[in-house]
CSV table of C-alpha atoms in Angstrom, one decimal:
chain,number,residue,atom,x,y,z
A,1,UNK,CA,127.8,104.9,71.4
A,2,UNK,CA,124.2,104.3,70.8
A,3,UNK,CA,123.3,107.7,70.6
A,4,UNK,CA,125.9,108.2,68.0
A,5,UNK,CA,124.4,105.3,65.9
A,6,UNK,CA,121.0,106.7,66.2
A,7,UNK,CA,121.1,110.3,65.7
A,8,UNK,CA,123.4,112.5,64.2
A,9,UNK,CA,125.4,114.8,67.1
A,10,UNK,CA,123.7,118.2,67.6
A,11,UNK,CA,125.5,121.0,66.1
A,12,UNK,CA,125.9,124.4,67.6
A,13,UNK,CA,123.0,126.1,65.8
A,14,UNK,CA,120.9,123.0,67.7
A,15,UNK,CA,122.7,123.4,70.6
A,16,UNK,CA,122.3,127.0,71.4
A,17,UNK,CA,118.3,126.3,69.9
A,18,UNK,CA,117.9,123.6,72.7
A,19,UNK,CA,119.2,125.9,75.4
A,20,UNK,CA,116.8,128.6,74.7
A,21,UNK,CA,114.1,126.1,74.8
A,22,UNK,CA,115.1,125.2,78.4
A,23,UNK,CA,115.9,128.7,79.4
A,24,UNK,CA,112.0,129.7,78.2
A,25,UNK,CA,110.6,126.4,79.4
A,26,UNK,CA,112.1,127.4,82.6
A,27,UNK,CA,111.0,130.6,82.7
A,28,UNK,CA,107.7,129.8,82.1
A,29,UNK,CA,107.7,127.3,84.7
A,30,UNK,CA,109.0,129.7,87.6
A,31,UNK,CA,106.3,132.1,86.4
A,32,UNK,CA,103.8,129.9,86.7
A,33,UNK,CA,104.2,128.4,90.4
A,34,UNK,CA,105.0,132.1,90.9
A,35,UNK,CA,101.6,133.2,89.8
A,36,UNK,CA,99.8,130.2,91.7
A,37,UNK,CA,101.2,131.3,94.8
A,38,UNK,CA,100.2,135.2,94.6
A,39,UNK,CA,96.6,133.9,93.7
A,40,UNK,CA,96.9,131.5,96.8
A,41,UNK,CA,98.0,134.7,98.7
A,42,UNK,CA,95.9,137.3,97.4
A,43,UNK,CA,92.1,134.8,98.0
A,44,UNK,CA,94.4,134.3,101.7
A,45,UNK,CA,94.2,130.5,101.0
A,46,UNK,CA,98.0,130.6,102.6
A,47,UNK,CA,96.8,131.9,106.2
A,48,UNK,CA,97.9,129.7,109.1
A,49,UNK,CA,94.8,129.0,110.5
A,50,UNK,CA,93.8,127.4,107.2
A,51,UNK,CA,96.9,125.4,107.4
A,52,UNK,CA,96.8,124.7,111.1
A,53,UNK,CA,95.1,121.6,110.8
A,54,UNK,CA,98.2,119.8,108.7
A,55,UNK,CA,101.1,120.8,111.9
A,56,UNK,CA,98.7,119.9,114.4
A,57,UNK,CA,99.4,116.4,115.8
A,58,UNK,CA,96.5,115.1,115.9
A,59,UNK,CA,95.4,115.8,112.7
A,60,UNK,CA,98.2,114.6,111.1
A,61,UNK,CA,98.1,111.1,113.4
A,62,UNK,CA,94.5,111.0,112.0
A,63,UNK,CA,95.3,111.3,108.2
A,64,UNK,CA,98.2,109.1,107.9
A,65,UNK,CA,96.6,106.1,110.2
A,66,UNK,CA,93.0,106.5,109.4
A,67,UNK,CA,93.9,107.8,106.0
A,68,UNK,CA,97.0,106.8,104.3
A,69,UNK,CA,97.3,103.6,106.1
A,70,UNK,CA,93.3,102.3,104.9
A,71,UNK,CA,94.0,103.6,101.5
A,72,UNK,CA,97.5,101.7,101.3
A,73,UNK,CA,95.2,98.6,102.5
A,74,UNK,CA,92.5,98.9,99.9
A,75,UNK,CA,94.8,99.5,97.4
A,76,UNK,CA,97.4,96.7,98.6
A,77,UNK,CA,94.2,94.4,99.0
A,78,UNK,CA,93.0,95.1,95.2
A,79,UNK,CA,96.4,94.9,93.6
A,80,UNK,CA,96.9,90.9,95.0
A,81,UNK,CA,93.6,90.2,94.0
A,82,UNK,CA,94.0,92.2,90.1
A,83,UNK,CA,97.1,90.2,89.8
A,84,UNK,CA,95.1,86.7,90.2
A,85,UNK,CA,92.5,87.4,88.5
A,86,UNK,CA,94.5,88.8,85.8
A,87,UNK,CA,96.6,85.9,85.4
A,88,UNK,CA,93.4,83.6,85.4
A,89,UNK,CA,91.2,85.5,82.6
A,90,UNK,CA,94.5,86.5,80.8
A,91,UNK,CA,95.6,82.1,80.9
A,92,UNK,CA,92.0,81.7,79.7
A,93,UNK,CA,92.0,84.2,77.0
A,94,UNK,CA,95.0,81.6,75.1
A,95,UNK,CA,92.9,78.4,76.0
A,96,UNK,CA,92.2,76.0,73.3
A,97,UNK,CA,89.1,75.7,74.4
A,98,UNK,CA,86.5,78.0,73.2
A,99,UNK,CA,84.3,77.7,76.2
A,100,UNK,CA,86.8,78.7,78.4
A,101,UNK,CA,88.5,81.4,75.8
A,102,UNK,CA,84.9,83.1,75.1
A,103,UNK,CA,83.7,83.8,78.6
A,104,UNK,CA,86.9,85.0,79.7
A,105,UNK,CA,87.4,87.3,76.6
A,106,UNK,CA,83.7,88.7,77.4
A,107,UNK,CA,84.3,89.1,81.4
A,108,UNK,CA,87.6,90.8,80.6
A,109,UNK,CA,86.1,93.6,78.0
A,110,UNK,CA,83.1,94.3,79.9
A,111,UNK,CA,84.9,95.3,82.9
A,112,UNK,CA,87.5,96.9,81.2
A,113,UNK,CA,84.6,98.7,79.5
A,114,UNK,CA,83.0,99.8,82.5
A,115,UNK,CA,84.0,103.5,85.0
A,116,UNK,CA,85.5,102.4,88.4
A,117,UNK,CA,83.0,104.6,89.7
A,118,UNK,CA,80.0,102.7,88.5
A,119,UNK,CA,81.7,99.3,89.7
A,120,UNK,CA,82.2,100.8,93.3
A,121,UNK,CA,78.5,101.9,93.4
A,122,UNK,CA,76.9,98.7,91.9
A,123,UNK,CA,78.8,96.9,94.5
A,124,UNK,CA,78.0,99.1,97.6
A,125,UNK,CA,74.5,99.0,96.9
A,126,UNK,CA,74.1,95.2,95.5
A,127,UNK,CA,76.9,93.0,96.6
A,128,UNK,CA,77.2,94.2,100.0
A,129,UNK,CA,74.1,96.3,100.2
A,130,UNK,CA,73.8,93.6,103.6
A,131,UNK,CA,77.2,94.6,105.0
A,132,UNK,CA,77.5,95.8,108.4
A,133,UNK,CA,79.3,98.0,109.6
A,134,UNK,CA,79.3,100.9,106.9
A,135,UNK,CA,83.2,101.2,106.7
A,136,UNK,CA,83.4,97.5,105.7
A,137,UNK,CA,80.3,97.7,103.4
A,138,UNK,CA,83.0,100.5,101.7
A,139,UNK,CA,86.2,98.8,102.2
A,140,UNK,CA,84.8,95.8,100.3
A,141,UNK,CA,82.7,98.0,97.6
A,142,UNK,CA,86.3,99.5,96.9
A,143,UNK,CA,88.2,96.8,96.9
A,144,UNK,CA,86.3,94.6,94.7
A,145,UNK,CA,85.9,97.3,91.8
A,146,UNK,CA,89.5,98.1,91.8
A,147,UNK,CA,90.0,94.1,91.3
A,148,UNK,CA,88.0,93.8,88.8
A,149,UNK,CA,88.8,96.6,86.6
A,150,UNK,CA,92.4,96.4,87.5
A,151,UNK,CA,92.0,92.6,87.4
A,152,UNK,CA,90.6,93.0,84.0
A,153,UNK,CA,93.6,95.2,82.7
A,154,UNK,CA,96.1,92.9,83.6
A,155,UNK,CA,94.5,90.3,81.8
A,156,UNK,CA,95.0,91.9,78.6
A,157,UNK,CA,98.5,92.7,79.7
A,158,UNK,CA,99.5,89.0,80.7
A,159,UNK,CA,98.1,87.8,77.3
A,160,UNK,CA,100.3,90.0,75.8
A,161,UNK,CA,102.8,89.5,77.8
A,162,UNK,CA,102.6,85.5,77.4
A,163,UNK,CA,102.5,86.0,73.1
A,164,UNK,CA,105.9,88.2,73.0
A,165,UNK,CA,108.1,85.2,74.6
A,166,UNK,CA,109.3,84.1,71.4
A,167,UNK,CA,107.5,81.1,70.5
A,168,UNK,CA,110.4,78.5,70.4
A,169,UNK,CA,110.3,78.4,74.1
A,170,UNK,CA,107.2,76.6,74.1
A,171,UNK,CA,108.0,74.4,71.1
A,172,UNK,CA,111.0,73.5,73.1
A,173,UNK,CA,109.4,72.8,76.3
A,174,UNK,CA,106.8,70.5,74.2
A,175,UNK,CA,109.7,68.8,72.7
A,176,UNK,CA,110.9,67.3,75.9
A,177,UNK,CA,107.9,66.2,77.0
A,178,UNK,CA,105.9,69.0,79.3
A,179,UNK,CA,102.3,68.9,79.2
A,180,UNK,CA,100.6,72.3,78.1
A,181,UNK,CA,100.2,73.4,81.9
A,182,UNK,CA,103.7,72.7,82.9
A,183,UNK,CA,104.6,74.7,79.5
A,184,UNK,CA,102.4,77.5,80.6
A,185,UNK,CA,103.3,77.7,84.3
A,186,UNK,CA,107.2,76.9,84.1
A,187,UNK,CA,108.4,78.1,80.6
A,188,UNK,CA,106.3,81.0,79.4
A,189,UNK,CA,104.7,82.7,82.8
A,190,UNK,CA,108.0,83.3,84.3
A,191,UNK,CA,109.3,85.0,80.9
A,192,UNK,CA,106.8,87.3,80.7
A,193,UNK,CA,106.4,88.8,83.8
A,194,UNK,CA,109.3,90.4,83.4
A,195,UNK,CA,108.3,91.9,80.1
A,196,UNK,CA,105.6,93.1,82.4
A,197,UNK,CA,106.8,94.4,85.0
A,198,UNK,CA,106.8,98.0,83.9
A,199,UNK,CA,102.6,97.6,83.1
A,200,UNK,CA,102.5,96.1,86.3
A,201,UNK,CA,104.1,98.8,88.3
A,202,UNK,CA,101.9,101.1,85.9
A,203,UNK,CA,98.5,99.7,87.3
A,204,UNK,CA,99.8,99.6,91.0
A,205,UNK,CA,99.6,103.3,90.7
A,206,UNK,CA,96.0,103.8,89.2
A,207,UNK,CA,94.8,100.8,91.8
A,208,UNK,CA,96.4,103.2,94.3
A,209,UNK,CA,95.1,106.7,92.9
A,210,UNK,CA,91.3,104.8,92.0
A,211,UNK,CA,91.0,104.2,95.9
A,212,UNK,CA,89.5,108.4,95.9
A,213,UNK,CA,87.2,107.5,94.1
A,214,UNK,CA,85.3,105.8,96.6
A,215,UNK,CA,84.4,109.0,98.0
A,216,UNK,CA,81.2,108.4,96.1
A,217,UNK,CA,80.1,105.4,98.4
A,218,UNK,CA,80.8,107.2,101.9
A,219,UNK,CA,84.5,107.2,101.2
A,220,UNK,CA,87.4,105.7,103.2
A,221,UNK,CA,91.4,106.7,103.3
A,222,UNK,CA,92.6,110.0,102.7
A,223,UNK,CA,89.2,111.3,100.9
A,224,UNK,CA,86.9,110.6,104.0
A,225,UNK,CA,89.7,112.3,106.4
A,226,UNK,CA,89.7,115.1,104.0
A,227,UNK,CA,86.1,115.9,104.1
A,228,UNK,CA,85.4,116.8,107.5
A,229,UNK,CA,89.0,119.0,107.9
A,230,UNK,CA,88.1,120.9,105.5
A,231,UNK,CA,84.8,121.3,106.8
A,232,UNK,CA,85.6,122.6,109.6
A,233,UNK,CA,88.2,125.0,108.6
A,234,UNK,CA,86.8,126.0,105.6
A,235,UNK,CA,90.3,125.4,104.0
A,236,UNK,CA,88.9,123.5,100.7
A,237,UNK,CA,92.7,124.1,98.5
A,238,UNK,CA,95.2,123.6,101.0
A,239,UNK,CA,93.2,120.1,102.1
A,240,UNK,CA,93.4,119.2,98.5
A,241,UNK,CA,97.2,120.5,98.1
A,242,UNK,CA,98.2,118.2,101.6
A,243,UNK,CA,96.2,114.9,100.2
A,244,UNK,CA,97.6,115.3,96.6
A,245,UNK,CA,101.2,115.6,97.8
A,246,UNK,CA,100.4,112.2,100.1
A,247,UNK,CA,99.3,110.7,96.5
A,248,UNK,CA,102.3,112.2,94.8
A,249,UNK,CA,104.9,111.2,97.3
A,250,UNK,CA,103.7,107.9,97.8
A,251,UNK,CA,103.2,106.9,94.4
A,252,UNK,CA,106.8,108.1,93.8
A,253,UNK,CA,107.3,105.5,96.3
A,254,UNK,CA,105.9,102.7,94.7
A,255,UNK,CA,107.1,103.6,91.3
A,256,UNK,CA,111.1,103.7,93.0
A,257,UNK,CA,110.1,100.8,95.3
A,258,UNK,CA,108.8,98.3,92.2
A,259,UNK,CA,111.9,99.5,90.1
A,260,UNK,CA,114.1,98.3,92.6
A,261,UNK,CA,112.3,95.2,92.5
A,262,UNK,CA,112.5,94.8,88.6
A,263,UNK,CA,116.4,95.4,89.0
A,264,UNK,CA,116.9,93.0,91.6
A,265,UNK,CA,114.6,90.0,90.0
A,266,UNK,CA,115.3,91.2,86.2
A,267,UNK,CA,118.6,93.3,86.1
A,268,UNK,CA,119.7,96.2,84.4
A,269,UNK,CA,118.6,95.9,80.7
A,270,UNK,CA,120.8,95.7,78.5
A,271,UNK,CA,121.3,96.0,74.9
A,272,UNK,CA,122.6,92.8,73.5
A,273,UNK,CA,122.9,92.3,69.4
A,274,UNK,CA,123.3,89.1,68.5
A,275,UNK,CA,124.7,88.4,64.9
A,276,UNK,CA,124.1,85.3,62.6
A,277,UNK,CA,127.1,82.7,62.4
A,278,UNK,CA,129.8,84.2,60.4
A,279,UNK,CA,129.1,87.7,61.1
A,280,UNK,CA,131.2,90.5,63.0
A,281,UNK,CA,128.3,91.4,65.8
A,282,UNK,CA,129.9,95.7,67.0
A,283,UNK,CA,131.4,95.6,70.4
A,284,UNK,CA,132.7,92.0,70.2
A,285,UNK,CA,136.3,90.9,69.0
């Protein structure tokens, strides 16, 4: 009904136009993968022995304990620690108070400003330059530039999130009598996280993907696993192929995981129009 609202209904001119596009599209696609895997074949990147590694037990015990389980940590670790210190500097961004609304506004663009990268290598070699052992001095290095960045994002997102609940909720709440933190923590907070939900879910994903990136400060999780296999087999593509499907397939995860979520807090959305007194809203008696 919507769709018929919206947008006119295809004819058979666009009809038959659209199904060529898919039939081509298609096409193309099958072609490619084809021509991936003859170039796989033909440089013999699709030899068992350089694939051995990934049905061997041991190898595979190693890169889903030592690798997907650490990454799941540092990324798990970040996210909870993003989310508070988004909802702190984001709070503080709306503040009355200029010295609280300045510094907040300045930590959250600089470090939204700043690569990951640079924010994992600043911390390895500063912040826990003491750290020992070396897989903590990483952990930690990770961790804390994925909370900060991520941390940072969110911010921005809950301020935005907090300004789209309509403003006569808070009007109301003041009305009655709430205080400007009760306002803030029972009326508006829980409104807008679920307008945020979906950026939310969004930035659980690039927390989760931004954990690689600390192969640049002796690595942890599926990057450091990665490394020596591949070093010792000399099987550089299908290493890379195995650990991006791990990303893919897990971050497919999270994505159906945290919509399941939304549904069950939220609820299906639905598209409600409400009409002014008097007038005939569609879909109603």
């Amino acid at each position: 009904m919507s769709a018929g609202v919206l947008f006119d209904a295809p004819g058979p001119a666009t009809v038959a136009r659209h199904r060529t596009y898919s039939i081509v599209a298609g096409i193309a696609l099958v072609a490619g993968v084809a021509f991936v895997l003859w170039r796989l074949y033909a440089t013999g990147q699709l030899e068992y022995d350089k694939w051995e590694p990934f049905l061997t037990p041991r190898y595979i015990e190693a890169i889903l304990v030592d690798g997907l389980m650490v990454t799941l940590q540092m990324a798990f670790s970040a996210v909870i620690l993003a989310v508070v210190f988004g909802v702190l500097f984001g709070v503080g961004k709306l503040s009355d108070h200029a010295w609280v609304r300045w510094p907040c506004w300045l930590v959250v663009e600089f470090f939204r400003a700043v690569p990951v990268i640079m924010l994992m290598i600043f911390c390895f070699y500063t912040v826990f330059g003491d750290f020992d052992p070396l897989s903590r001095r990483t952990y930690w290095s990770v961790v804390l530039a994925l909370t900060l960045y991520n941390g940072a994002v969110l911010a921005e997102v809950f301020r935005a999130g907090i300004n789209a609940v309509p403003r006569g909720q808070a009007e109301a709440a003041y009305a009655i009598g709430m205080r400007k933190t009760q306002v803030m923590t029972i009326v508006l907070l829980p409104q807008a996280v679920k307008i945020m939900i979906p950026a939310i879910i969004s930035q659980m994903v690039v927390a989760l993907k931004d954990t690689s990136l600390g192969y640049a400060v002796a690595g942890l999780g599926l990057t450091r696993i990665a490394k020596p296999i591949y070093q010792q087999f000399a099987n550089h593509v299908p290493t890379i192929i195995v650990i991006t499907a791990i990303y893919v397939i897990v971050n497919l995860l999270l994505t159906a995981i945290a919509m399941w979520l939304q549904r069950r807090l939220v609820g299906e959305k639905k598209v409600l129009e409400v009409g002014m007194v008097g007038e005939q809203v569609p879909g109603r008696p």
